[in-house]
PDB file of C-alpha atoms in Angstrom:
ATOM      1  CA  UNK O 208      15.113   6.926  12.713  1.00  0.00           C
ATOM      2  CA  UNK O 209      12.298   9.284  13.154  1.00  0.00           C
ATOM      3  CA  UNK O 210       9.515   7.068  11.807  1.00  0.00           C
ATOM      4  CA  UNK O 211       8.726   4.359  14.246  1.00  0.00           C
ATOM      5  CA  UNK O 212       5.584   2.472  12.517  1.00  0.00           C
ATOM      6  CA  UNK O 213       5.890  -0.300   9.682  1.00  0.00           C
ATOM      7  CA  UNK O 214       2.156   0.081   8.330  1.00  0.00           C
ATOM      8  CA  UNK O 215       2.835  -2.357   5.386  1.00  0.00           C
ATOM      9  CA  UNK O 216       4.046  -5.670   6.151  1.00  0.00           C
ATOM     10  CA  UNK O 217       3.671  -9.415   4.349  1.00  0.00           C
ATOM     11  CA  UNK O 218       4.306 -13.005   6.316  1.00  0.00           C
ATOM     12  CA  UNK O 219       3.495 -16.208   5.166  1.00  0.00           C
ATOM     13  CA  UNK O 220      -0.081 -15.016   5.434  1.00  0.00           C
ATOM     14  CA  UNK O 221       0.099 -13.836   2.051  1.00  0.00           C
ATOM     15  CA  UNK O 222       0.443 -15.246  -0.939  1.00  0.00           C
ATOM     16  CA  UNK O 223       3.574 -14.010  -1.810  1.00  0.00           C
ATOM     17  CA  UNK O 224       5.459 -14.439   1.366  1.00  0.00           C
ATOM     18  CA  UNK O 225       7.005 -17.328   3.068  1.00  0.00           C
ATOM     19  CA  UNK O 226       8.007 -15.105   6.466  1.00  0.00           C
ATOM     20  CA  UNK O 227       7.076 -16.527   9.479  1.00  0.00           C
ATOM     21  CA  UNK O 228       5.243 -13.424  11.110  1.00  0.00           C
ATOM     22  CA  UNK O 229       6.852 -13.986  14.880  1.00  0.00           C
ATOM     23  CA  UNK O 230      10.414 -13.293  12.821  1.00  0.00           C
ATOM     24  CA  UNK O 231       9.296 -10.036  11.712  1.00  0.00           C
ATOM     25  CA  UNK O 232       8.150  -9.020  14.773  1.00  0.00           C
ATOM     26  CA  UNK O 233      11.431  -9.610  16.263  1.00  0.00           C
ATOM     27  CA  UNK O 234      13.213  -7.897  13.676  1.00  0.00           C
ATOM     28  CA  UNK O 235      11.076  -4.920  13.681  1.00  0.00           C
ATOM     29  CA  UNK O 236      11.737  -4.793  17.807  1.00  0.00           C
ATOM     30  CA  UNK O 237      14.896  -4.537  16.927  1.00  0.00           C
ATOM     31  CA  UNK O 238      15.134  -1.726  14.687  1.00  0.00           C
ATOM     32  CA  UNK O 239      13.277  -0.130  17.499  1.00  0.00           C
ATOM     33  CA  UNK O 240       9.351   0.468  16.040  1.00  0.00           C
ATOM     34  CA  UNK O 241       6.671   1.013  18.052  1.00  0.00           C
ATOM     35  CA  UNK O 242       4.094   0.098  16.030  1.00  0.00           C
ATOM     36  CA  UNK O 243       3.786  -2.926  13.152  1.00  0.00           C
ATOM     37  CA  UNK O 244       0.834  -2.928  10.884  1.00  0.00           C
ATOM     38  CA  UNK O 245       0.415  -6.806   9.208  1.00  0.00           C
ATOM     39  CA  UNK O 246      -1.171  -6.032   5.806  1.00  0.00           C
ATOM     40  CA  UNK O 247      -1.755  -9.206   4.354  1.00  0.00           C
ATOM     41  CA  UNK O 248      -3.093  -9.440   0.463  1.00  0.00           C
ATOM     42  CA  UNK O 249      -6.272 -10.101  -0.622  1.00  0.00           C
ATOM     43  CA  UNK O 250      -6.878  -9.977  -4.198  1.00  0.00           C
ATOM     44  CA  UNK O 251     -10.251 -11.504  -5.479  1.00  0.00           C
ATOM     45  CA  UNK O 252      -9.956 -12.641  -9.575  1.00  0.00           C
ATOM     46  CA  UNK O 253      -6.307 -12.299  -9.649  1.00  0.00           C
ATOM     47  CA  UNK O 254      -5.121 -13.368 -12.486  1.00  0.00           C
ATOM     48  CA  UNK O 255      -4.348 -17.244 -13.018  1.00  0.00           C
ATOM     49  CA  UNK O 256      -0.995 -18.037 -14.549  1.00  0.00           C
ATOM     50  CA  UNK O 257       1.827 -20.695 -14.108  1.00  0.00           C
ATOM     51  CA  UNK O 258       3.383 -17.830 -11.132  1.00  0.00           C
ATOM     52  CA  UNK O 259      -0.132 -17.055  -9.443  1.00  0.00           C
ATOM     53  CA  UNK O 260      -2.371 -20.354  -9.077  1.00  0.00           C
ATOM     54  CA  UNK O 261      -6.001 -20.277  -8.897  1.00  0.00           C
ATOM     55  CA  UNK O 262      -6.801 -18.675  -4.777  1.00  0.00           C
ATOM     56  CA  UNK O 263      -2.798 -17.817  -4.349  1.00  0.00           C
ATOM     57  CA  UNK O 264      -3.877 -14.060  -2.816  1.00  0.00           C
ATOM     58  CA  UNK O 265      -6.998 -14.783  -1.362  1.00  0.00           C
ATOM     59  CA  UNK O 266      -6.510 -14.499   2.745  1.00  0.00           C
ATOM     60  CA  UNK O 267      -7.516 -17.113   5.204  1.00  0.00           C
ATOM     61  CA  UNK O 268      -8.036 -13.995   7.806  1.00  0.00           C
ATOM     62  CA  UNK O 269      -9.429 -16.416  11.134  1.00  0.00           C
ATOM     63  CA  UNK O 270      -5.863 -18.278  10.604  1.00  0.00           C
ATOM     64  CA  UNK O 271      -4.076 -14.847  10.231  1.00  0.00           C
ATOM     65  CA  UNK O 272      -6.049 -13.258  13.056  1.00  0.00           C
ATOM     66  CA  UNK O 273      -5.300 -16.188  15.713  1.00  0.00           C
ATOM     67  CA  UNK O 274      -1.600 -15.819  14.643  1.00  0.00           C
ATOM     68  CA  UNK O 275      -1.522 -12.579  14.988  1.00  0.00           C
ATOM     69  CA  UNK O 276      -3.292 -12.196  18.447  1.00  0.00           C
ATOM     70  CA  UNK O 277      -1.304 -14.997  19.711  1.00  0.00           C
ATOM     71  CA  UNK O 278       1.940 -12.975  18.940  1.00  0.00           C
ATOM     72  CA  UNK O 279       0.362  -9.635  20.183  1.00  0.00           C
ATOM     73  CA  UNK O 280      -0.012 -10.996  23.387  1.00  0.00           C
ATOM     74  CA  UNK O 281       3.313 -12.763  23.607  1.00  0.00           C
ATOM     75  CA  UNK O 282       5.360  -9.267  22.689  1.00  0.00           C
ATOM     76  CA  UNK O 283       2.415  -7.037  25.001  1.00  0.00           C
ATOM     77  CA  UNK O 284       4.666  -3.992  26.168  1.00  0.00           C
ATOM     78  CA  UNK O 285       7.838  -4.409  23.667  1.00  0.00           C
ATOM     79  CA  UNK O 286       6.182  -3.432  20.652  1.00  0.00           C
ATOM     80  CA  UNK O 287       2.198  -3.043  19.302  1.00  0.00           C
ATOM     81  CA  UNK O 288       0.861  -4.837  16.436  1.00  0.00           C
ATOM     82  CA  UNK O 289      -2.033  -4.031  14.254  1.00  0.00           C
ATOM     83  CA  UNK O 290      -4.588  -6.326  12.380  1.00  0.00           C
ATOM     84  CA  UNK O 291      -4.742  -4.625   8.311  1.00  0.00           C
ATOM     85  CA  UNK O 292      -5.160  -6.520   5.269  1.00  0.00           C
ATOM     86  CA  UNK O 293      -4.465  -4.959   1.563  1.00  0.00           C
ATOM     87  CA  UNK O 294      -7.193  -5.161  -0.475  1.00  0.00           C
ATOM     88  CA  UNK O 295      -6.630  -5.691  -4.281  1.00  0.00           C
ATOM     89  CA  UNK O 296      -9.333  -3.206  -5.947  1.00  0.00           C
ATOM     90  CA  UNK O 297     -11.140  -4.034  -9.379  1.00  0.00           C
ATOM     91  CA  UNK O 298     -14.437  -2.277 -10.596  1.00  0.00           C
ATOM     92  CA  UNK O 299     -15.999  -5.214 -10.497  1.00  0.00           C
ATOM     93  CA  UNK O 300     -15.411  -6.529  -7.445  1.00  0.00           C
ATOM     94  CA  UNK O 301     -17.241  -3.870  -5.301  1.00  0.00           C
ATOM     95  CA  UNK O 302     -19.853  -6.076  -3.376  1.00  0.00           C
ATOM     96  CA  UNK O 303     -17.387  -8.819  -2.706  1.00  0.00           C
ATOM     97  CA  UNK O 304     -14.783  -6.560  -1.303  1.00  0.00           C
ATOM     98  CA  UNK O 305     -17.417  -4.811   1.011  1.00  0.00           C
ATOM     99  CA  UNK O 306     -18.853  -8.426   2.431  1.00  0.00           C
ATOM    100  CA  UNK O 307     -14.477  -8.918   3.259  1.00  0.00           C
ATOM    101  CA  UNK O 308     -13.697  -5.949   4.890  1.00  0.00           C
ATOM    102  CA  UNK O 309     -16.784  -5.866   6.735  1.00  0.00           C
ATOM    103  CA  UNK O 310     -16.302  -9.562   7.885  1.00  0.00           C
ATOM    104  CA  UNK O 311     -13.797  -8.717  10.464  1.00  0.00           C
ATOM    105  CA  UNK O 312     -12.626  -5.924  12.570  1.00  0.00           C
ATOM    106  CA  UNK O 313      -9.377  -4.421  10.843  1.00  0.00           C
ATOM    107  CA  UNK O 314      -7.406  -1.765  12.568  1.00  0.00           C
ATOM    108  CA  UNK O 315      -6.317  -0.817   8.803  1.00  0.00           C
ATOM    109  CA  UNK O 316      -7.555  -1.448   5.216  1.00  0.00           C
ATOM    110  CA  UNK O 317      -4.911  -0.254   2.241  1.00  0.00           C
ATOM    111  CA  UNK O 318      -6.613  -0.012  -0.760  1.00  0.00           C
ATOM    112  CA  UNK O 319      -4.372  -0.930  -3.733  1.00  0.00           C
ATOM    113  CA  UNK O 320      -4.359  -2.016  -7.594  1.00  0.00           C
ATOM    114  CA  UNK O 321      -2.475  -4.854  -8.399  1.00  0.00           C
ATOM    115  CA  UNK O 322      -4.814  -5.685 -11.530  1.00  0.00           C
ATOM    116  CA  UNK O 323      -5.879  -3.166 -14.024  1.00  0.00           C
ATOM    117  CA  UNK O 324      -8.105  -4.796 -17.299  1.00  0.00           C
ATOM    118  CA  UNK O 325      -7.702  -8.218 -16.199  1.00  0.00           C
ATOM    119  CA  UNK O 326      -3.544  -7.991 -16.121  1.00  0.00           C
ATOM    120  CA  UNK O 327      -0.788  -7.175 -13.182  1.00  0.00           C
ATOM    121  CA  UNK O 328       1.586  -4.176 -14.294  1.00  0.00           C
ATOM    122  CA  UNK O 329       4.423  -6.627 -12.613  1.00  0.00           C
ATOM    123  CA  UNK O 330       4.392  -8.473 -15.666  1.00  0.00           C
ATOM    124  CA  UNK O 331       6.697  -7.537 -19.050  1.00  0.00           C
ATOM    125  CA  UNK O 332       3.208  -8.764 -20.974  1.00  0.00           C
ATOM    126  CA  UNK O 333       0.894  -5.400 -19.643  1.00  0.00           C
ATOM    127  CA  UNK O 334       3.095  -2.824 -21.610  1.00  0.00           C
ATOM    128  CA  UNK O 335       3.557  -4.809 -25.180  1.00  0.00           C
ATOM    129  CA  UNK O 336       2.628  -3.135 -28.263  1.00  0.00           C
ATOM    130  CA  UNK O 337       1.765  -0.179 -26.543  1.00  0.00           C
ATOM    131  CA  UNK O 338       3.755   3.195 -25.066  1.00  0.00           C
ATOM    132  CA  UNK O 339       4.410   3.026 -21.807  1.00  0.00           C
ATOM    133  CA  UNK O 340       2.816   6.882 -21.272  1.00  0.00           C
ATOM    134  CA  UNK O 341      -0.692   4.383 -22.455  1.00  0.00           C
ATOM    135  CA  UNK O 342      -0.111   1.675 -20.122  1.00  0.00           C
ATOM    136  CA  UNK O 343       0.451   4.160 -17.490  1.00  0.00           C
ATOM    137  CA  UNK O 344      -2.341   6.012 -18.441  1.00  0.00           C
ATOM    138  CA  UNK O 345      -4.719   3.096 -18.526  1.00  0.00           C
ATOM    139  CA  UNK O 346      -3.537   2.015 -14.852  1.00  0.00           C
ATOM    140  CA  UNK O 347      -4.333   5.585 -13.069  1.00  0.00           C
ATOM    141  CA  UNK O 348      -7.801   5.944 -15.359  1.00  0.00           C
ATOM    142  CA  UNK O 349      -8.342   2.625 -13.259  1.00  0.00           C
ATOM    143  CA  UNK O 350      -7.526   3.904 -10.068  1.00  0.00           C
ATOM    144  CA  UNK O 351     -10.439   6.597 -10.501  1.00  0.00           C
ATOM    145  CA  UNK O 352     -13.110   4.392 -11.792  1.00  0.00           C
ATOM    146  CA  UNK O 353     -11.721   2.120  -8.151  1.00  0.00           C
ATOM    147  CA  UNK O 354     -12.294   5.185  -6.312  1.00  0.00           C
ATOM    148  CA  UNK O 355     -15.927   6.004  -7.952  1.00  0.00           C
ATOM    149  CA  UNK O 356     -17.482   2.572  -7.222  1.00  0.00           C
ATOM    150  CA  UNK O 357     -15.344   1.423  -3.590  1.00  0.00           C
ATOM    151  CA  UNK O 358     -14.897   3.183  -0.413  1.00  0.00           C
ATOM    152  CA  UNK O 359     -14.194   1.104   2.558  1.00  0.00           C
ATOM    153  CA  UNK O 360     -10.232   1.454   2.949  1.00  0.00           C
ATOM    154  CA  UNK O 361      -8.073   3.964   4.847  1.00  0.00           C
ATOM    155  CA  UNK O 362      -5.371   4.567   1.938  1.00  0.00           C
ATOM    156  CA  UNK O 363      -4.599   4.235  -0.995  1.00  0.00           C
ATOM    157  CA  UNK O 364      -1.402   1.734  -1.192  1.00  0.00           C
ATOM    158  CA  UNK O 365       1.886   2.831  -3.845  1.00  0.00           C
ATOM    159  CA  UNK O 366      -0.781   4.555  -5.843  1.00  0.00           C
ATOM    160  CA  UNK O 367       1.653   4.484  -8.981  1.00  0.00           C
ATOM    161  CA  UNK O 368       2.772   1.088  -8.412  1.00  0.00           C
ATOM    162  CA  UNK O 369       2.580   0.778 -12.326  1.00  0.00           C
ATOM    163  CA  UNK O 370       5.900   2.743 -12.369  1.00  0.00           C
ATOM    164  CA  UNK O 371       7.847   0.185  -9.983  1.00  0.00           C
ATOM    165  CA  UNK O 372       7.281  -2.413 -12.755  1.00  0.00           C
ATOM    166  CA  UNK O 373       7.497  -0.505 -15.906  1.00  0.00           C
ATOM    167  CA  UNK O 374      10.258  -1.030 -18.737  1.00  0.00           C
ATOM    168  CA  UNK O 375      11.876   2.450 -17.640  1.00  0.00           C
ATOM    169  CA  UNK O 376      10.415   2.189 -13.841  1.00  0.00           C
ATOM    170  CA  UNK O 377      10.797   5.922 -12.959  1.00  0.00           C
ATOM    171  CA  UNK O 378      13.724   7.098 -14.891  1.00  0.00           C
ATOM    172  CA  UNK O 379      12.642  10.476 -16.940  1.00  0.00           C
ATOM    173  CA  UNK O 380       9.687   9.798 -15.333  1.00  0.00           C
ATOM    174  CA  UNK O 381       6.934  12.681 -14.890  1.00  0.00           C
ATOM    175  CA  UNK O 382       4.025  13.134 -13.135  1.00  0.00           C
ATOM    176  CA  UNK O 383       2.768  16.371 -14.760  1.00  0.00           C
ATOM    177  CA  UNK O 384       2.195  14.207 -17.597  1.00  0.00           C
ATOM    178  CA  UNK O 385      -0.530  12.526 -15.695  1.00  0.00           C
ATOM    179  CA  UNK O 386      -1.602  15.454 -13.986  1.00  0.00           C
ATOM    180  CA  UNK O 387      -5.139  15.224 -15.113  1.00  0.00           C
ATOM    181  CA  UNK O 388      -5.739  12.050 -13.585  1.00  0.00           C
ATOM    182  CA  UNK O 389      -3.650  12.505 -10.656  1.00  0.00           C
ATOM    183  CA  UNK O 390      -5.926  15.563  -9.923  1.00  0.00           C
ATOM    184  CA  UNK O 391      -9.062  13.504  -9.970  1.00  0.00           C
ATOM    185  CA  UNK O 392      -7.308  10.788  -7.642  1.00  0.00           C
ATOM    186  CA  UNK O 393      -6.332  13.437  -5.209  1.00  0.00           C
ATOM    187  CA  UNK O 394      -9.722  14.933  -5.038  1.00  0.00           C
ATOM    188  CA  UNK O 395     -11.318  12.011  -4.794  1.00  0.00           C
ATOM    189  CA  UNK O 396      -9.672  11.035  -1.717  1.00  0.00           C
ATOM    190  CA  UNK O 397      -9.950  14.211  -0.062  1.00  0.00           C
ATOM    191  CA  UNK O 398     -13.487  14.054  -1.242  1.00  0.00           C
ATOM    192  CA  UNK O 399     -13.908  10.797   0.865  1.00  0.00           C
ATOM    193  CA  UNK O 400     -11.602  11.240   3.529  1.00  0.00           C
ATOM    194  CA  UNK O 401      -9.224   8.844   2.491  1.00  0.00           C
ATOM    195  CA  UNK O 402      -5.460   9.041   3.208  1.00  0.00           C
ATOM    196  CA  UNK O 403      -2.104   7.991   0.659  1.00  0.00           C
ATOM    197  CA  UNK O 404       0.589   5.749   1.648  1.00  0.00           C
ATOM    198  CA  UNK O 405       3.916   6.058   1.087  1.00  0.00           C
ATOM    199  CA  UNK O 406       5.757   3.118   0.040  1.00  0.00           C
ATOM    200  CA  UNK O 407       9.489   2.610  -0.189  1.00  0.00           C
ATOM    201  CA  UNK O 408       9.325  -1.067  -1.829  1.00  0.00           C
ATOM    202  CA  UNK O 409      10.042   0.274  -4.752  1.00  0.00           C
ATOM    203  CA  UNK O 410      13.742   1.919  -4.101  1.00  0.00           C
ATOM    204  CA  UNK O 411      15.245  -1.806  -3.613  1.00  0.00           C
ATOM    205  CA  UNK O 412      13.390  -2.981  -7.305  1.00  0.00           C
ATOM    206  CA  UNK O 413      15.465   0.069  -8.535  1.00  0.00           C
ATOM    207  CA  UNK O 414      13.238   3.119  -8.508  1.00  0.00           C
ATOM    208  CA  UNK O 415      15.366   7.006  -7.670  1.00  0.00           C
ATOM    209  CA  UNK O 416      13.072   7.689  -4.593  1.00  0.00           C
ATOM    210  CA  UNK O 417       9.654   6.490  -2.450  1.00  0.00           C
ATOM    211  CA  UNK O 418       6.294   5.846  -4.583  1.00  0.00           C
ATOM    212  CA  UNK O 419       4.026   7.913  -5.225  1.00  0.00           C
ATOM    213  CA  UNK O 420       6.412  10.568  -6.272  1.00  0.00           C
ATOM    214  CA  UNK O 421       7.295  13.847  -3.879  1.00  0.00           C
ATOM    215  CA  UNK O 422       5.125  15.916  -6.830  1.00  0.00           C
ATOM    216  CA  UNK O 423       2.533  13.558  -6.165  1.00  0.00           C
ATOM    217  CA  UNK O 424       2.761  13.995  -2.177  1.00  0.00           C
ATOM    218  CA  UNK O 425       3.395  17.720  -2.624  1.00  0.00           C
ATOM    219  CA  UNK O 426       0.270  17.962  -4.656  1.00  0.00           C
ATOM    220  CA  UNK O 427      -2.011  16.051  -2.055  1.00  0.00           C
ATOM    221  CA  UNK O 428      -0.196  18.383   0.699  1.00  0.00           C
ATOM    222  CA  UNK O 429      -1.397  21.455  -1.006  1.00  0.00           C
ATOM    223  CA  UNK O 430      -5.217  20.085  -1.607  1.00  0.00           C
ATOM    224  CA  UNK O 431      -5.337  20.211   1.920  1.00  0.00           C
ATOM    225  CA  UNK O 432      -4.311  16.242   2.337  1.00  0.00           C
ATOM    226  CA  UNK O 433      -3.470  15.247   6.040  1.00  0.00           C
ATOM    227  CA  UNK O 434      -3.272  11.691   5.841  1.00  0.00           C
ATOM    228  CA  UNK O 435       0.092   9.576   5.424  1.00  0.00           C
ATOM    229  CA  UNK O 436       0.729   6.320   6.268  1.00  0.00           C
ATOM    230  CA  UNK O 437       4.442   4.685   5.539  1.00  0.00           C
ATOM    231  CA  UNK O 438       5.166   1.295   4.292  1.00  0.00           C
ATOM    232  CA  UNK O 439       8.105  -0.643   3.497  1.00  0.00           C
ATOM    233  CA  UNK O 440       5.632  -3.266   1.614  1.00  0.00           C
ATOM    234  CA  UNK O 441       8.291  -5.993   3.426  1.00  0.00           C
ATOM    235  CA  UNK O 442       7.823  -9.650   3.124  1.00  0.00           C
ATOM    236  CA  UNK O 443      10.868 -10.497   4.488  1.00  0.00           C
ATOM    237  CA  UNK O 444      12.294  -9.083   7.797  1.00  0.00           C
ATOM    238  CA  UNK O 445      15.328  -8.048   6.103  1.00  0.00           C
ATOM    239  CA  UNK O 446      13.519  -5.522   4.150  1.00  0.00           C
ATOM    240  CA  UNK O 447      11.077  -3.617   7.345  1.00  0.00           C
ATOM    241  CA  UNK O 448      11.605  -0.476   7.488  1.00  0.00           C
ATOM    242  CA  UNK O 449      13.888  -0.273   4.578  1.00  0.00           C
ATOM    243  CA  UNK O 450      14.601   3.080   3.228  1.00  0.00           C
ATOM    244  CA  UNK O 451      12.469   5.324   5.965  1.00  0.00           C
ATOM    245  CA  UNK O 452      14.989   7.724   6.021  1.00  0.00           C
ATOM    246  CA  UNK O 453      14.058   8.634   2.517  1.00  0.00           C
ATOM    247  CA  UNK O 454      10.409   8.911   3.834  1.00  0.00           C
ATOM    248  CA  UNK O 455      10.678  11.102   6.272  1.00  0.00           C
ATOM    249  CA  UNK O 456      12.985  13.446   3.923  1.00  0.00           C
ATOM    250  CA  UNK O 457       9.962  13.497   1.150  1.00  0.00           C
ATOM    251  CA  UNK O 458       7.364  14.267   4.186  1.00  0.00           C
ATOM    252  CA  UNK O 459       9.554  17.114   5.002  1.00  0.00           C
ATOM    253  CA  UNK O 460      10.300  18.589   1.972  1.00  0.00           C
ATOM    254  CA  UNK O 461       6.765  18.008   0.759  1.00  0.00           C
ATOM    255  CA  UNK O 462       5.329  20.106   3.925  1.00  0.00           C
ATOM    256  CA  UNK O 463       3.995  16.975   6.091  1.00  0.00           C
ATOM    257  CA  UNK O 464       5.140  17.045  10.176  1.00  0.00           C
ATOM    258  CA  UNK O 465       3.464  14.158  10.972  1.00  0.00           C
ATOM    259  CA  UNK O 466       2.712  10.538   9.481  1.00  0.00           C
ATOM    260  CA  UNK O 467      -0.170   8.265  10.783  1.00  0.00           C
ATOM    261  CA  UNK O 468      -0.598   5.129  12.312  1.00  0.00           C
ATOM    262  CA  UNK O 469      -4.545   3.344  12.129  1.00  0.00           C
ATOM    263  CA  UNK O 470      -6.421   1.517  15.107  1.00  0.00           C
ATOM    264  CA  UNK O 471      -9.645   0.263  14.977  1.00  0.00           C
ATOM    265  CA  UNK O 472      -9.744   2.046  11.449  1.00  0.00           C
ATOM    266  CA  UNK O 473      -9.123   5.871  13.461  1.00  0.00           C
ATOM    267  CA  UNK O 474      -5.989   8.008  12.230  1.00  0.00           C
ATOM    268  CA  UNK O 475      -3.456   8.911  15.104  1.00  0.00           C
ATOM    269  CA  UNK O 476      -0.707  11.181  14.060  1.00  0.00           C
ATOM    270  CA  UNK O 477       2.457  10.750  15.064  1.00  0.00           C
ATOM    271  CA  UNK O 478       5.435  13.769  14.654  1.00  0.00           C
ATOM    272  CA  UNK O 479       9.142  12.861  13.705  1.00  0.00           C
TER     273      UNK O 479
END
C-alpha cells in the first residue's frame, strides 16, 4: 500500500465511537502507516433525538489531547500521530466554531456537514416527501453558504456525504447534475486555499467507489486543486485504512501524484 497516512480517524473521543485510541494506534502500526491523524467530532446544535442525546458530539479536547500526547510519546519512533478534530459546519454557528478551533493548537481541522436545515442526511426522515435530486440539492446549496460565512479548516471532509446515506446512495448517481453547485464549491476552496478529502467510509455502507466522486476529484484537479488528504473515517481499528487501494487508483486516474498529510495546520505532500 502506497498511501501510508490515516488522516480521518474516530476513538472513544467521539461521540460515535467506543475505540480505545491506543488500539488503533496499534492496528494502524501494523498495517504499516506512518502517519495517523485523530479527527475527533465536534458538532455544535446537533440534532437531539432518542440516537443523539443532548452534547453526544461535542469534544472534551483537554481529555482527548492528554490521551493523545500520552500515546504519542509512548509509540515516539514506530509511528507519528497528529492532533485534528472534525468540525460539524452550520451557517449559524460561525463565531462558535472560530472560538473552538482557535482554542487549541490542531495539526488538522476537516471541515464537514453532518447537518443541513436542522436534519442529518444519515437519517431515512431528511429525504421524505421530496426527490432525492432536492434533498441532494439542498445539502450541496448548504455546503456553499458553509463555505461563504467559515474559513478556519484545512478540508473539506466526504463533501457529498449526502450520497453515502441516500435511498439510492450512489447507484445511477451523477455529478453533472449538480455541476452548478459543485463548481461554486470547487472555486470556493481554491479561492481560499482550502484542500478536499477523500473518504473511503462510504464503500463498506455500500457505495461503487471513494466519496466525493472521481468527476468530482477530476474537476478540482483541473481548477488547479493541489490539496488531498485521505481518510478511512474509521472508528473502529478494523476499518483504518480500509479501501486505500481504491484511493490511490482515483488519485491516479484523476491526475493527482501526491496526497497530503497536515502538521501544525501546514500541507506536506507525500508521493505514492
Amino acid at each position: 500500500m502506497s498511501i501510508k497516512a490515516d488522516c480521518h480517524l474516530h476513538s472513544s473521543h467521539s461521540g460515535d465511537s467506543d475505540a480505545p485510541m491506543e488500539e488503533m494506534i496499534q492496528k494502524g502500526i501494523t498495517l504499516g502507516l506512518t502517519h495517523m491523524c485523530f479527527t475527533e467530532h465536534n458538532d455544535f446544535d446537533f440534532p437531539v433525538s432518542e440516537d443523539t442525546p443532548q452534547g453526544m458530539f461535542e469534544l472534551n479536547p483537554d481529555a482527548y489531547l492528554y490521551e493523545l500526547i500520552r500515546l504519542r510519546e509512548k509509540y515516539a519512533g514506530q509511528i507519528q500521530i497528529l492532533f485534528g478534530v472534525e468540525l460539524g459546519l452550520q451557517p449559524h454557528l460561525t463565531r462558535q466554531n472560530a472560538i473552538f478551533a482557535k482554542s487549541h493548537d490542531y495539526d488538522f481541522i476537516i471541515g464537514s456537514s453532518h447537518v443541513c436545515g436542522g436534519r442529518d442526511p444519515y437519517y431515512p426522515a431528511f429525504y421524505e416527501g421530496r426527490s432525492q435530486e432536492e434533498a441532494y440539492r439542498e445539502y450541496f446549496q448548504s455546503i456553499i453558504e458553509n463555505l461563504r460565512k467559515f474559513d478556519n479548516f484545512d478540508v473539506y471532509g466526504h463533501l457529498d456525504y449526502v450520497v453515502r446515506y441516500g435511498p439510492e446512495k450512489d447507484r445511477d448517481y451523477c455529478c453533472e447534475t449538480y455541476g452548478d453547485l459543485f463548481d461554486q464549491i470547487l472555486e470556493l476552496l481554491l479561492e481560499k486555499g482550502k484542500g478536499l478529502e477523500i473518504n473511503t467510509g462510504g464503500i463498506s455502507s455500500g457505495m461503487r467507489d471513494v466519496h466525493p466522486c472521481r468527476e468530482v476529484l477530476r474537476r478540482y484537479r483541473q481548477k488547479g486543486g493541489e490539496i488531498i488528504t485521505i481518510g478511512s473515517d474509521a472508528h473502529d481499528p478494523a476499518e483504518i485504512a480500509a479501501d486505500f487501494h481504491r484511493a490511490e487508483e482515483a488519485l491516479q486516474e484523476c491526475g493527482f501524484r501526491y496526497y497530503t498529510v497536515f502538521e501544525k495546520r501546514h500541507p506536506e505532500f507525500k508521493r505514492f
